[in-house]
CSV table of C-alpha atoms in Angstrom, one decimal:
chain,number,residue,atom,x,y,z
A,252,MET,CA,1.7,-24.4,3.5
A,253,ASP,CA,1.2,-21.4,1.2
A,254,ARG,CA,1.8,-17.9,2.6
A,255,VAL,CA,-1.3,-15.8,2.5
A,256,ALA,CA,-1.2,-12.1,1.7
A,257,VAL,CA,-3.9,-9.5,2.3
A,258,VAL,CA,-3.5,-6.5,-0.1
A,259,THR,CA,-5.7,-3.5,0.5
A,260,GLY,CA,-6.3,-1.3,-2.5
A,261,GLY,CA,-5.6,-4.5,-4.5
A,262,SER,CA,-8.0,-3.9,-7.4
A,263,ARG,CA,-6.1,-1.1,-9.2
A,264,GLY,CA,-2.8,0.6,-9.7
A,265,ILE,CA,0.2,-0.4,-7.5
A,266,GLY,CA,-2.0,-2.6,-5.3
A,267,ARG,CA,-3.1,-4.6,-8.3
A,268,ALA,CA,0.5,-5.1,-9.4
A,269,VAL,CA,1.4,-6.1,-5.9
A,270,ALA,CA,-1.4,-8.7,-5.7
A,271,LEU,CA,-0.3,-10.2,-9.1
A,272,ARG,CA,3.4,-10.3,-8.1
A,273,LEU,CA,2.7,-11.9,-4.7
A,274,ALA,CA,0.6,-14.5,-6.5
A,275,GLN,CA,3.4,-15.1,-8.9
A,276,ASP,CA,5.7,-15.6,-5.9
A,277,GLY,CA,3.4,-18.4,-4.8
A,278,GLN,CA,1.3,-16.6,-2.2
A,279,ALA,CA,-2.5,-16.9,-1.9
A,280,VAL,CA,-3.9,-13.4,-2.1
A,281,VAL,CA,-6.9,-11.6,-0.6
A,282,VAL,CA,-7.7,-8.7,-2.9
A,283,ALA,CA,-9.3,-6.1,-0.7
A,284,TYR,CA,-11.1,-3.3,-2.5
A,285,GLY,CA,-13.2,-0.3,-1.6
A,286,HIS,CA,-15.4,0.6,-4.6
A,287,ALA,CA,-14.3,-1.4,-7.6
A,288,PRO,CA,-15.7,-5.0,-7.5
A,289,ALA,CA,-15.3,-5.7,-11.2
A,290,ALA,CA,-11.7,-4.6,-11.1
A,291,ALA,CA,-11.0,-6.8,-8.0
A,292,ASP,CA,-12.7,-9.7,-9.6
A,293,SER,CA,-10.5,-9.3,-12.7
A,294,VAL,CA,-7.4,-9.5,-10.5
A,295,VAL,CA,-8.7,-12.7,-8.9
A,296,THR,CA,-9.5,-14.2,-12.3
A,297,GLU,CA,-6.0,-13.4,-13.6
A,298,ILE,CA,-4.4,-15.1,-10.6
A,299,THR,CA,-6.6,-18.1,-10.6
A,300,ASP,CA,-6.3,-18.6,-14.4
A,301,LYS,CA,-2.6,-19.0,-13.8
A,302,GLY,CA,-3.2,-21.6,-11.1
A,303,GLY,CA,-3.0,-19.4,-8.0
A,304,ARG,CA,-5.4,-18.9,-5.2
A,305,ALA,CA,-7.2,-15.6,-4.6
A,306,LEU,CA,-10.4,-14.1,-3.5
A,307,ALA,CA,-11.9,-10.5,-3.5
A,308,VAL,CA,-13.3,-8.9,-0.3
A,309,GLN,CA,-14.8,-5.5,0.0
A,310,ALA,CA,-13.6,-3.5,3.0
A,311,ASP,CA,-13.4,0.2,4.0
A,312,VAL,CA,-9.9,0.3,5.5
A,313,ALA,CA,-11.0,3.0,8.0
A,314,ASP,CA,-13.9,0.8,9.3
A,315,GLU,CA,-12.6,-1.5,12.1
A,316,SER,CA,-15.5,-3.9,11.7
A,317,ALA,CA,-15.0,-4.3,8.0
A,318,VAL,CA,-11.3,-4.8,8.4
A,319,ALA,CA,-11.8,-7.4,11.1
A,320,ALA,CA,-14.3,-9.2,8.8
A,321,LEU,CA,-11.6,-9.0,6.0
A,322,PHE,CA,-9.1,-10.8,8.2
A,323,ASP,CA,-11.7,-13.3,9.4
A,324,THR,CA,-12.4,-14.2,5.7
A,325,ALA,CA,-8.7,-14.6,5.0
A,326,GLU,CA,-8.3,-17.0,8.0
A,327,ARG,CA,-11.5,-18.9,7.3
A,328,GLN,CA,-11.0,-19.4,3.6
A,329,LEU,CA,-7.2,-19.5,3.2
A,330,GLY,CA,-6.0,-20.6,6.6
A,331,GLY,CA,-4.3,-17.5,8.1
A,332,VAL,CA,-2.5,-14.3,7.3
A,333,ASP,CA,1.3,-14.0,6.7
A,334,VAL,CA,1.6,-10.7,4.8
A,335,VAL,CA,-0.4,-7.5,4.9
A,336,VAL,CA,0.2,-4.9,2.2
A,337,ASN,CA,-1.7,-1.7,3.0
A,338,ALA,CA,-1.8,-0.1,-0.5
A,339,ALA,CA,-5.2,1.6,-0.2
A,340,GLY,CA,-5.0,5.4,-0.3
A,341,ILE,CA,-6.5,8.5,-1.7
A,342,MET,CA,-4.9,11.8,-2.9
A,343,VAL,CA,-6.3,15.3,-3.1
A,344,LEU,CA,-4.2,18.1,-4.6
A,345,ALA,CA,-4.6,21.7,-3.7
A,346,PRO,CA,-2.5,24.6,-2.4
A,347,LEU,CA,-2.8,24.7,1.4
A,348,ALA,CA,-4.4,28.1,1.4
A,349,GLU,CA,-7.2,26.7,-0.9
A,350,LEU,CA,-7.6,23.2,0.6
A,351,ASP,CA,-11.1,22.1,1.4
A,352,LEU,CA,-10.9,20.8,5.0
A,353,ASP,CA,-13.5,18.2,4.2
A,354,ASP,CA,-11.0,16.8,1.6
A,355,LEU,CA,-8.3,16.9,4.2
A,356,ASP,CA,-10.4,14.8,6.6
A,357,ARG,CA,-11.2,12.4,3.8
A,358,VAL,CA,-7.5,11.9,3.0
A,359,HIS,CA,-6.6,11.5,6.6
A,360,ARG,CA,-9.4,9.0,7.2
A,361,THR,CA,-8.2,6.6,4.5
A,362,ASN,CA,-4.4,7.2,4.7
A,363,ILE,CA,-3.9,7.6,8.4
A,364,ARG,CA,-6.9,6.1,10.2
A,365,GLY,CA,-6.8,3.3,7.6
A,366,THR,CA,-3.2,2.5,8.3
A,367,PHE,CA,-4.0,2.4,12.0
A,368,VAL,CA,-7.0,0.1,11.6
A,369,VAL,CA,-5.3,-2.3,9.2
A,370,GLY,CA,-2.1,-2.2,11.2
A,371,ARG,CA,-3.9,-3.0,14.4
A,372,GLU,CA,-5.6,-6.0,12.9
A,373,ALA,CA,-2.4,-7.1,11.2
A,374,ALA,CA,-0.4,-6.8,14.5
A,375,ARG,CA,-3.0,-9.1,16.2
A,376,ARG,CA,-3.1,-11.8,13.5
A,377,VAL,CA,0.0,-12.0,11.2
A,378,ARG,CA,1.8,-15.3,11.8
A,379,ARG,CA,5.4,-15.7,12.7
A,380,GLY,CA,7.7,-15.0,9.8
A,381,GLY,CA,5.3,-12.6,8.4
A,382,ALA,CA,5.5,-9.0,7.1
A,383,ILE,CA,3.4,-5.8,7.2
A,384,ILE,CA,4.1,-3.3,4.4
A,385,ASN,CA,2.6,0.1,4.5
A,386,PHE,CA,2.7,2.8,1.7
A,387,SER,CA,4.2,6.2,2.0
A,388,THR,CA,5.3,8.5,-0.8
A,389,SER,CA,8.5,10.1,-2.0
A,390,ILE,CA,6.6,13.4,-1.9
A,391,THR,CA,7.5,13.6,1.7
A,392,ARG,CA,11.1,14.4,0.5
A,393,LEU,CA,10.3,16.1,-2.8
A,394,SER,CA,8.0,18.7,-1.1
A,395,LEU,CA,6.0,19.5,-4.2
A,396,PRO,CA,3.4,22.3,-4.1
A,397,THR,CA,-0.3,21.2,-3.8
A,398,TYR,CA,0.7,17.9,-2.1
A,399,ALA,CA,0.5,19.1,1.5
A,400,ALA,CA,-2.5,17.0,2.6
A,401,TYR,CA,-1.3,13.9,0.9
A,402,ALA,CA,2.3,14.2,2.1
A,403,ALA,CA,1.2,14.9,5.6
A,404,SER,CA,-0.9,11.8,5.7
A,405,LYS,CA,2.0,9.7,4.4
A,406,ALA,CA,4.5,11.2,6.8
A,407,ALA,CA,2.3,9.8,9.5
A,408,VAL,CA,2.6,6.4,7.8
A,409,GLU,CA,6.4,6.7,8.0
A,410,ALA,CA,6.1,7.5,11.7
A,411,ILE,CA,3.8,4.6,12.4
A,412,SER,CA,5.7,1.8,10.7
A,413,PRO,CA,9.0,1.7,12.7
A,414,ILE,CA,7.1,2.1,16.0
A,415,LEU,CA,4.9,-0.9,15.1
A,416,ALA,CA,8.1,-2.8,14.2
A,417,LYS,CA,9.4,-2.3,17.7
A,418,GLU,CA,6.1,-3.1,19.3
A,419,LEU,CA,6.2,-6.5,17.5
A,420,ARG,CA,9.6,-7.4,19.1
A,421,GLY,CA,9.9,-11.2,19.5
A,422,ARG,CA,7.2,-12.0,17.0
A,423,ASP,CA,9.4,-12.4,13.9
A,424,VAL,CA,7.2,-10.0,12.0
A,425,THR,CA,8.7,-7.2,10.0
A,426,VAL,CA,7.1,-3.8,9.4
A,427,ASN,CA,8.3,-1.5,6.7
A,428,ALA,CA,7.0,1.3,4.5
A,429,VAL,CA,7.5,1.7,0.8
A,430,ALA,CA,7.6,5.2,-0.7
A,431,PRO,CA,7.1,5.3,-4.4
A,432,GLY,CA,8.1,8.3,-6.6
A,433,PRO,CA,5.9,9.4,-9.5
A,434,THR,CA,4.4,6.2,-10.8
A,435,ALA,CA,2.2,5.7,-13.9
A,436,THR,CA,-1.1,4.9,-12.2
A,437,ASP,CA,-4.6,6.4,-12.7
A,438,LEU,CA,-4.2,8.0,-9.2
A,439,PHE,CA,-1.0,9.8,-10.3
A,440,LEU,CA,-2.0,10.7,-13.9
A,441,ASP,CA,-5.5,12.0,-13.1
A,442,GLY,CA,-5.8,15.7,-13.8
A,443,LYS,CA,-2.2,16.2,-15.0
A,444,ASP,CA,-1.4,17.5,-18.5
A,445,ASP,CA,1.3,16.0,-20.7
A,446,ALA,CA,3.8,18.7,-19.8
A,447,THR,CA,3.4,18.1,-16.1
A,448,VAL,CA,3.8,14.3,-16.5
A,449,GLU,CA,6.9,14.8,-18.6
A,450,ARG,CA,8.4,17.2,-16.1
A,451,MET,CA,7.8,14.8,-13.2
A,452,ALA,CA,9.1,11.9,-15.2
A,453,LYS,CA,12.4,13.7,-15.6
A,454,MET,CA,12.9,14.5,-11.9
A,455,ASN,CA,14.8,11.2,-11.5
A,456,PRO,CA,18.1,10.4,-13.3
A,457,MET,CA,16.3,7.4,-15.0
A,458,GLU,CA,14.1,10.0,-16.8
A,459,ARG,CA,10.9,8.0,-16.7
A,460,LEU,CA,7.9,7.4,-14.5
A,461,GLY,CA,8.0,4.3,-12.3
A,462,THR,CA,5.7,1.5,-13.2
A,463,PRO,CA,3.5,-0.4,-10.7
A,464,GLU,CA,5.7,-3.4,-11.4
A,465,ASP,CA,8.8,-1.5,-10.2
A,466,ILE,CA,7.1,-1.0,-6.9
A,467,ALA,CA,5.7,-4.5,-6.6
A,468,GLU,CA,9.2,-5.9,-7.0
A,469,VAL,CA,10.3,-4.2,-3.8
A,470,VAL,CA,7.2,-5.2,-2.0
A,471,SER,CA,7.8,-8.8,-3.1
A,472,SER,CA,11.2,-8.7,-1.4
A,473,LEU,CA,9.9,-7.2,1.8
A,474,ALA,CA,7.0,-9.8,1.8
A,475,GLY,CA,9.4,-12.8,1.5
A,476,PRO,CA,13.1,-13.0,1.6
A,477,ALA,CA,14.1,-9.6,3.0
A,478,ARG,CA,13.9,-10.6,6.7
A,479,TRP,CA,16.7,-8.3,7.9
A,480,VAL,CA,15.0,-5.1,6.7
A,481,ASN,CA,12.7,-3.9,9.4
A,482,GLY,CA,11.3,-0.6,10.6
A,483,GLN,CA,12.5,1.2,7.4
A,484,THR,CA,11.0,3.4,4.8
A,485,ILE,CA,12.3,2.3,1.3
A,486,TYR,CA,12.2,5.0,-1.3
A,487,VAL,CA,11.5,3.5,-4.7
A,488,ASN,CA,11.8,6.5,-7.1
A,489,GLY,CA,14.6,6.0,-9.6
A,490,GLY,CA,16.8,8.4,-7.6
A,491,ALA,CA,14.5,11.4,-7.5
A,492,ALA,CA,15.0,12.0,-3.8
């Protein structure tokens, strides 16, 4: 029986790389997306053209009815859920003194409420031997100016994950968070000039940005063979923090 993975934010960036990597690993993949149906469909096509199984489902991760329907679809069409990767997230950058509180609410709705909503459904449905993988950020350690709203939301993810791991005692389901450093995605690159990108690339001793595939490699391990890693935040940043 194939393992089945639900990947939120699976249409673009790190989520897309994770969906493709888990499919390469032999998992059937539900590509959950918010606002990019064409991008999600392209991920599904890339997986199915290589002989894998995948489908795209629209869902607002902060909407409990939409997330329940997402899991219903995974169970109905693919037979169940073994892995949940909660890669959906948004980022708004501004100095705290200038932060628009509506933006703060929007970030927290997706990044915190979304983690609770997806995690709650995952805790109810993931089969034995499964894995739940949330996304934090290395900014929680780097403490870069303008990142307060985003870092605060991701610090909450780091608090949630080990607690859920303990709440699932006896279920043989692991819960971990992955905390990427600066990674070459549209989300990261948007609004940054070349000098800023270059400076951030050199923050780690590898002197480069991470790639989505670098992050997906770690998720692949947590989603399959790494059964003795549980309740942890794994920093994937080339040694930046």
